[in-house]
Tab-separated table of N, CA and C in Angstrom:
chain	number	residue	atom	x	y	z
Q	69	UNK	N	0.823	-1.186	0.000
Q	69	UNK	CA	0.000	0.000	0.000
Q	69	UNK	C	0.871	1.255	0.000
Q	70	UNK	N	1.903	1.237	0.794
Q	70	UNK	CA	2.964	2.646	0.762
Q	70	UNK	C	3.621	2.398	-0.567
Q	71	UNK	N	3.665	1.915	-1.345
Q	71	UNK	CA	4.309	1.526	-2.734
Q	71	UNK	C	3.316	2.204	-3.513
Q	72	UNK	N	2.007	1.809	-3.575
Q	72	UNK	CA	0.769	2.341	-4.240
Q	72	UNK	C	1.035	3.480	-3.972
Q	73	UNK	N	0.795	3.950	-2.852
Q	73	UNK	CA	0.449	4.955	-2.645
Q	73	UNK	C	1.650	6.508	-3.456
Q	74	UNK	N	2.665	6.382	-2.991
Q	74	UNK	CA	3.781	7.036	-3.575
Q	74	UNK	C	4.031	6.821	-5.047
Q	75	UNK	N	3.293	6.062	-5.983
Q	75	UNK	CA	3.122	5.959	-7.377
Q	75	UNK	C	2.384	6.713	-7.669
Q	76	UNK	N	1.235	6.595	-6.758
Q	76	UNK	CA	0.043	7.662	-7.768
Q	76	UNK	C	0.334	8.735	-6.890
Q	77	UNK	N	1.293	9.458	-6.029
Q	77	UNK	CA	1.696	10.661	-5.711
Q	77	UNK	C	2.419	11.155	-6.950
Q	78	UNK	N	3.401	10.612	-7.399
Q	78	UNK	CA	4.110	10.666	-8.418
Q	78	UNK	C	3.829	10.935	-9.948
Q	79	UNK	N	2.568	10.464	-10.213
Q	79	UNK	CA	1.865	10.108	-11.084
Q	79	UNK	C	1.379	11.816	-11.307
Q	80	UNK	N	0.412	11.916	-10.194
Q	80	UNK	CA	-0.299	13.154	-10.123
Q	80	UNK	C	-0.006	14.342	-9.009
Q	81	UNK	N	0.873	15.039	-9.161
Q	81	UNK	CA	1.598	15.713	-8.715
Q	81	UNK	C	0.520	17.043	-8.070
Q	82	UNK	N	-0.434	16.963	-8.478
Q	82	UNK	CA	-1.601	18.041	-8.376
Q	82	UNK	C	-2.236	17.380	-6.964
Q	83	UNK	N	-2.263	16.696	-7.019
Q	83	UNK	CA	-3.115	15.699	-5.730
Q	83	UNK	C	-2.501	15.521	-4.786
Q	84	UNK	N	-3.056	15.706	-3.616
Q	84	UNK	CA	-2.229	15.413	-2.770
Q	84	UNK	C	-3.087	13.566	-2.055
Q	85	UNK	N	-2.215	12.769	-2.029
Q	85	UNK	CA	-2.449	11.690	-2.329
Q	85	UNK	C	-1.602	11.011	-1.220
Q	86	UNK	N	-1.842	10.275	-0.055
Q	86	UNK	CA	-1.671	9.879	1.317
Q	86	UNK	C	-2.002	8.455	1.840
Q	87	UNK	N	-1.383	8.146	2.532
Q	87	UNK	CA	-2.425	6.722	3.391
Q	87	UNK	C	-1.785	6.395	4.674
Q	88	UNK	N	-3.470	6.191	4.947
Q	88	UNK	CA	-3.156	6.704	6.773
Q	88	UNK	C	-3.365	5.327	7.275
Q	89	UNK	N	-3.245	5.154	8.316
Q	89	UNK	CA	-3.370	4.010	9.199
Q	89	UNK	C	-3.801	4.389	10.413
Q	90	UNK	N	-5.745	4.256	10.936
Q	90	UNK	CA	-6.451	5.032	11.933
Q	90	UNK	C	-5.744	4.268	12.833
Q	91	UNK	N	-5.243	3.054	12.797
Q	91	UNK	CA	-5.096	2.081	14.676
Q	91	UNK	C	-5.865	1.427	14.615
Q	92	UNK	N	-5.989	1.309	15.169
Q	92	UNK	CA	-7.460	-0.398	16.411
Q	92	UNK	C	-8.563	0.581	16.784
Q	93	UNK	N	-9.574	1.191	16.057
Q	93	UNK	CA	-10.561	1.970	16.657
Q	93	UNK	C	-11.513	1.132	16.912
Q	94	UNK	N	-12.186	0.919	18.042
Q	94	UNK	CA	-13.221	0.663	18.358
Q	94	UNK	C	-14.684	1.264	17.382
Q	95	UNK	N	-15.103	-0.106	16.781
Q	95	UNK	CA	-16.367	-0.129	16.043
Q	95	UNK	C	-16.717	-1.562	16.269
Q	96	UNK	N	-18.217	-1.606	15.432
Q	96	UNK	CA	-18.766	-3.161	15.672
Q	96	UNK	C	-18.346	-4.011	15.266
Q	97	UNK	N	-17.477	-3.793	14.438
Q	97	UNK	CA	-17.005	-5.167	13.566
Q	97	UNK	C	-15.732	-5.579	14.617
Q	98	UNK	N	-15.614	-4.788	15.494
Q	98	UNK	CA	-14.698	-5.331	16.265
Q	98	UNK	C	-15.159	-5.930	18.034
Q	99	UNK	N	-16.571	-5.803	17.782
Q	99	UNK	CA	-17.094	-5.833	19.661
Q	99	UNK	C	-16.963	-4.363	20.018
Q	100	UNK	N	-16.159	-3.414	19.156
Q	100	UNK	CA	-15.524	-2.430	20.550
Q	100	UNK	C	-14.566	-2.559	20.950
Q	101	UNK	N	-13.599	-3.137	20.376
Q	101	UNK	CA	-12.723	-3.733	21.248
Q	101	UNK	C	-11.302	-2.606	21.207
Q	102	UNK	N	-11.582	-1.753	20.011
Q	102	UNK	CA	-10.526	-1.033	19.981
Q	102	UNK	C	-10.026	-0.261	20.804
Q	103	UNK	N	-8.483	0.818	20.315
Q	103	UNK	CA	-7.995	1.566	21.535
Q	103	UNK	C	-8.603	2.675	21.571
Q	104	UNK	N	-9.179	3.134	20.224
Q	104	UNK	CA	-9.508	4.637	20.378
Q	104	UNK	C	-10.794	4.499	19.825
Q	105	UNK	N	-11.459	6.397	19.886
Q	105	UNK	CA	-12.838	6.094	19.619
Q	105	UNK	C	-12.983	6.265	17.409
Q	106	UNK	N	-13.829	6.406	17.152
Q	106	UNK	CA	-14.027	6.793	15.784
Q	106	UNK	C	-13.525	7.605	15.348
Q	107	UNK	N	-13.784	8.747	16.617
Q	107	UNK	CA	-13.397	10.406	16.448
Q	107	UNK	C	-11.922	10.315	16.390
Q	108	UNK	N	-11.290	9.713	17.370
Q	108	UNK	CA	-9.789	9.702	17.390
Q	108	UNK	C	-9.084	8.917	16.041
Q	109	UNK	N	-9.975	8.386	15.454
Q	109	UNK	CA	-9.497	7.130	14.374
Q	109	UNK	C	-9.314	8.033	12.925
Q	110	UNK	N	-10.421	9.133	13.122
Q	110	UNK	CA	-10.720	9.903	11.793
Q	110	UNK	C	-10.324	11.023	11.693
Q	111	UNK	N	-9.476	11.388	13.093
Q	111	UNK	CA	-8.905	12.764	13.338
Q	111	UNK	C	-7.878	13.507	11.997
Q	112	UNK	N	-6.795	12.237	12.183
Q	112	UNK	CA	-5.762	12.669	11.146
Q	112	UNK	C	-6.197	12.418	9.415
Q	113	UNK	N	-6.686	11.542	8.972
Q	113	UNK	CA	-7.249	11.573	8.068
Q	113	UNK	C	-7.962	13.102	7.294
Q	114	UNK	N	-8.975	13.353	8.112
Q	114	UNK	CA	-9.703	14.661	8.373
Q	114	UNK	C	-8.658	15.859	7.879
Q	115	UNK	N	-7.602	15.790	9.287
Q	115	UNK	CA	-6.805	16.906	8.954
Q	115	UNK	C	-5.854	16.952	7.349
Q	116	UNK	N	-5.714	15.813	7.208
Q	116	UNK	CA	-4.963	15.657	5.821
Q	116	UNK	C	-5.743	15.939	4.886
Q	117	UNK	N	-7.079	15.674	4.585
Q	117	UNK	CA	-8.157	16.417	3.812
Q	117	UNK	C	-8.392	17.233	3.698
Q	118	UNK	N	-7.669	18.292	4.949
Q	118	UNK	CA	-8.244	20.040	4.645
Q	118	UNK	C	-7.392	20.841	4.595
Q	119	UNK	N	-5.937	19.989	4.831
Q	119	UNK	CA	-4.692	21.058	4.697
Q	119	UNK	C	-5.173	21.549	3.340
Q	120	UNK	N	-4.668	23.134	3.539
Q	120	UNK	CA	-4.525	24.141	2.688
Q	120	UNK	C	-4.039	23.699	1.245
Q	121	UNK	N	-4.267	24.068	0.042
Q	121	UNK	CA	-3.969	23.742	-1.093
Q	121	UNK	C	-2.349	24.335	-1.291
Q	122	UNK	N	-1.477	23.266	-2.017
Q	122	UNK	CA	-0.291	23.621	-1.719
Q	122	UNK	C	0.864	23.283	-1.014
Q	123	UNK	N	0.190	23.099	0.460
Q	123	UNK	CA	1.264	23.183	1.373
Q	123	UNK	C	0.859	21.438	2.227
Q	124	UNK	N	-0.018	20.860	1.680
Q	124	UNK	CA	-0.104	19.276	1.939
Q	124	UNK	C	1.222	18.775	1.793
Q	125	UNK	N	1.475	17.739	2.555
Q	125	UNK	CA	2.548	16.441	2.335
Q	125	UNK	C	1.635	15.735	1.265
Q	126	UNK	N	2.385	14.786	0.486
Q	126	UNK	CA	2.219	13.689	-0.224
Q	126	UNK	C	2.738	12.803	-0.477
Q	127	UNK	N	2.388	11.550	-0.627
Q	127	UNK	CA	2.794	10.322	-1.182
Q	127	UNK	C	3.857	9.309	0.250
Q	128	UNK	N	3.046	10.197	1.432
Q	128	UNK	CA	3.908	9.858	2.646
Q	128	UNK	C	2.394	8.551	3.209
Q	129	UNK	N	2.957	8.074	3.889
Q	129	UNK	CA	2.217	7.183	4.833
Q	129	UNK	C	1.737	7.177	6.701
Q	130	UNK	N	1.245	7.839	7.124
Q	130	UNK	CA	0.654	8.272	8.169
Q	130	UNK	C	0.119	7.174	9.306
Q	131	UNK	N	1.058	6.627	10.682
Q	131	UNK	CA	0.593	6.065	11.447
Q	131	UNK	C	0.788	6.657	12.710
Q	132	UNK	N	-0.884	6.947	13.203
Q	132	UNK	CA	-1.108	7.632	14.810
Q	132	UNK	C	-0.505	9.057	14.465
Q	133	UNK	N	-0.579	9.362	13.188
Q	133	UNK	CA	-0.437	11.304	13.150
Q	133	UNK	C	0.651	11.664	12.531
Q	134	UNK	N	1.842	10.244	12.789
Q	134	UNK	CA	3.052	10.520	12.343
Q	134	UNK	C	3.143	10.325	10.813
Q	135	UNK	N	4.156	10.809	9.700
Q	135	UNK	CA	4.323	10.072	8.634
Q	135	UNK	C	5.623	8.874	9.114
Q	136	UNK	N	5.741	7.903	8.586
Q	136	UNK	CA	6.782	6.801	8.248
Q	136	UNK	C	7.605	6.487	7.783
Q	137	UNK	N	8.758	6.680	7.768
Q	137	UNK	CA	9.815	6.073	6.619
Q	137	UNK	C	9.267	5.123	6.111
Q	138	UNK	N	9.816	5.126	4.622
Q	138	UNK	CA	8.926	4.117	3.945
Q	138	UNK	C	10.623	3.464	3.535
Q	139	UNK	N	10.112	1.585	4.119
Q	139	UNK	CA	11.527	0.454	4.274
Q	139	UNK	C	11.160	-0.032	3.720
Protein backbone atom coordinates (compact mmCIF):
# COMPACT_ATOMS: atom_id res chain seq x y z
CA UNK A 1 0.00 0.00 0.00
CA UNK A 2 2.96 2.65 0.76
CA UNK A 3 4.31 1.53 -2.73
CA UNK A 4 0.77 2.34 -4.24
CA UNK A 5 0.45 4.95 -2.64
CA UNK A 6 3.78 7.04 -3.57
CA UNK A 7 3.12 5.96 -7.38
CA UNK A 8 0.04 7.66 -7.77
CA UNK A 9 1.70 10.66 -5.71
CA UNK A 10 4.11 10.67 -8.42
CA UNK A 11 1.86 10.11 -11.08
CA UNK A 12 -0.30 13.15 -10.12
CA UNK A 13 1.60 15.71 -8.72
CA UNK A 14 -1.60 18.04 -8.38
CA UNK A 15 -3.11 15.70 -5.73
CA UNK A 16 -2.23 15.41 -2.77
CA UNK A 17 -2.45 11.69 -2.33
CA UNK A 18 -1.67 9.88 1.32
CA UNK A 19 -2.43 6.72 3.39
CA UNK A 20 -3.16 6.70 6.77
CA UNK A 21 -3.37 4.01 9.20
CA UNK A 22 -6.45 5.03 11.93
CA UNK A 23 -5.10 2.08 14.68
CA UNK A 24 -7.46 -0.40 16.41
CA UNK A 25 -10.56 1.97 16.66
CA UNK A 26 -13.22 0.66 18.36
CA UNK A 27 -16.37 -0.13 16.04
CA UNK A 28 -18.77 -3.16 15.67
CA UNK A 29 -17.00 -5.17 13.57
CA UNK A 30 -14.70 -5.33 16.27
CA UNK A 31 -17.09 -5.83 19.66
CA UNK A 32 -15.52 -2.43 20.55
CA UNK A 33 -12.72 -3.73 21.25
CA UNK A 34 -10.53 -1.03 19.98
CA UNK A 35 -8.00 1.57 21.53
CA UNK A 36 -9.51 4.64 20.38
CA UNK A 37 -12.84 6.09 19.62
CA UNK A 38 -14.03 6.79 15.78
CA UNK A 39 -13.40 10.41 16.45
CA UNK A 40 -9.79 9.70 17.39
CA UNK A 41 -9.50 7.13 14.37
CA UNK A 42 -10.72 9.90 11.79
CA UNK A 43 -8.90 12.76 13.34
CA UNK A 44 -5.76 12.67 11.15
CA UNK A 45 -7.25 11.57 8.07
CA UNK A 46 -9.70 14.66 8.37
CA UNK A 47 -6.81 16.91 8.95
CA UNK A 48 -4.96 15.66 5.82
CA UNK A 49 -8.16 16.42 3.81
CA UNK A 50 -8.24 20.04 4.65
CA UNK A 51 -4.69 21.06 4.70
CA UNK A 52 -4.52 24.14 2.69
CA UNK A 53 -3.97 23.74 -1.09
CA UNK A 54 -0.29 23.62 -1.72
CA UNK A 55 1.26 23.18 1.37
CA UNK A 56 -0.10 19.28 1.94
CA UNK A 57 2.55 16.44 2.33
CA UNK A 58 2.22 13.69 -0.22
CA UNK A 59 2.79 10.32 -1.18
CA UNK A 60 3.91 9.86 2.65
CA UNK A 61 2.22 7.18 4.83
CA UNK A 62 0.65 8.27 8.17
CA UNK A 63 0.59 6.07 11.45
CA UNK A 64 -1.11 7.63 14.81
CA UNK A 65 -0.44 11.30 13.15
CA UNK A 66 3.05 10.52 12.34
CA UNK A 67 4.32 10.07 8.63
CA UNK A 68 6.78 6.80 8.25
CA UNK A 69 9.81 6.07 6.62
CA UNK A 70 8.93 4.12 3.95
CA UNK A 71 11.53 0.45 4.27
Amino acid sequence: MNAYTRILAKKHPNFCINCVCPGFVKTDINNNTGHSTPEEGAAIPVKLALWPNGGAPSGLFFVQGEPIPFE
